[in-house]
């Protein structure tokens, strides 16, 4: 059996990101406090049980709401 020449698949899918997608992404980036997100992540990982995780999420309600509303 001989190997034929390898062809690149046709590139029929356009690699275009809509302006609206970029605007949404920038809005999300601008609305999230990265330091608060890092703190939330650190606390959440360190939580020993589900109750502690719920308490941590409640402490960071505004960040959680921002993430939820922006559908990250």
Coordinates of C-alpha atoms in Angstrom, one line a residue, residues 27-66:
X27 CA -17.7 44.1 27.9
X28 CA -17.3 41.0 29.9
X29 CA -13.6 41.6 30.4
X30 CA -14.2 45.2 31.4
X31 CA -16.9 44.3 33.9
X32 CA -15.1 41.6 35.8
X33 CA -12.7 42.5 38.6
X34 CA -9.8 40.0 37.9
X35 CA -8.5 40.3 41.5
X36 CA -11.9 39.4 42.9
X37 CA -12.2 36.5 40.5
X38 CA -8.8 35.2 41.6
X39 CA -9.8 35.5 45.3
X40 CA -13.1 33.7 44.6
X41 CA -11.3 30.9 42.8
X42 CA -8.8 30.5 45.6
X43 CA -11.4 30.4 48.3
X44 CA -13.7 28.1 46.3
X45 CA -10.9 25.5 45.7
X46 CA -10.0 25.6 49.4
X47 CA -13.6 25.0 50.6
X48 CA -13.9 21.8 52.5
X49 CA -17.6 21.1 51.8
X50 CA -20.5 22.2 49.7
X51 CA -21.9 24.5 52.4
X52 CA -18.6 26.4 52.5
X53 CA -18.7 26.8 48.7
X54 CA -22.3 28.2 48.9
X55 CA -21.2 30.7 51.5
X56 CA -18.2 31.8 49.4
X57 CA -20.5 32.2 46.4
X58 CA -22.8 34.3 48.5
X59 CA -19.9 36.5 49.6
X60 CA -19.1 37.2 46.0
X61 CA -22.7 37.6 44.8
X62 CA -21.9 40.7 42.6
X63 CA -19.2 38.9 40.7
X64 CA -21.3 35.7 40.3
X65 CA -24.2 37.9 38.9
X66 CA -21.9 39.7 36.5

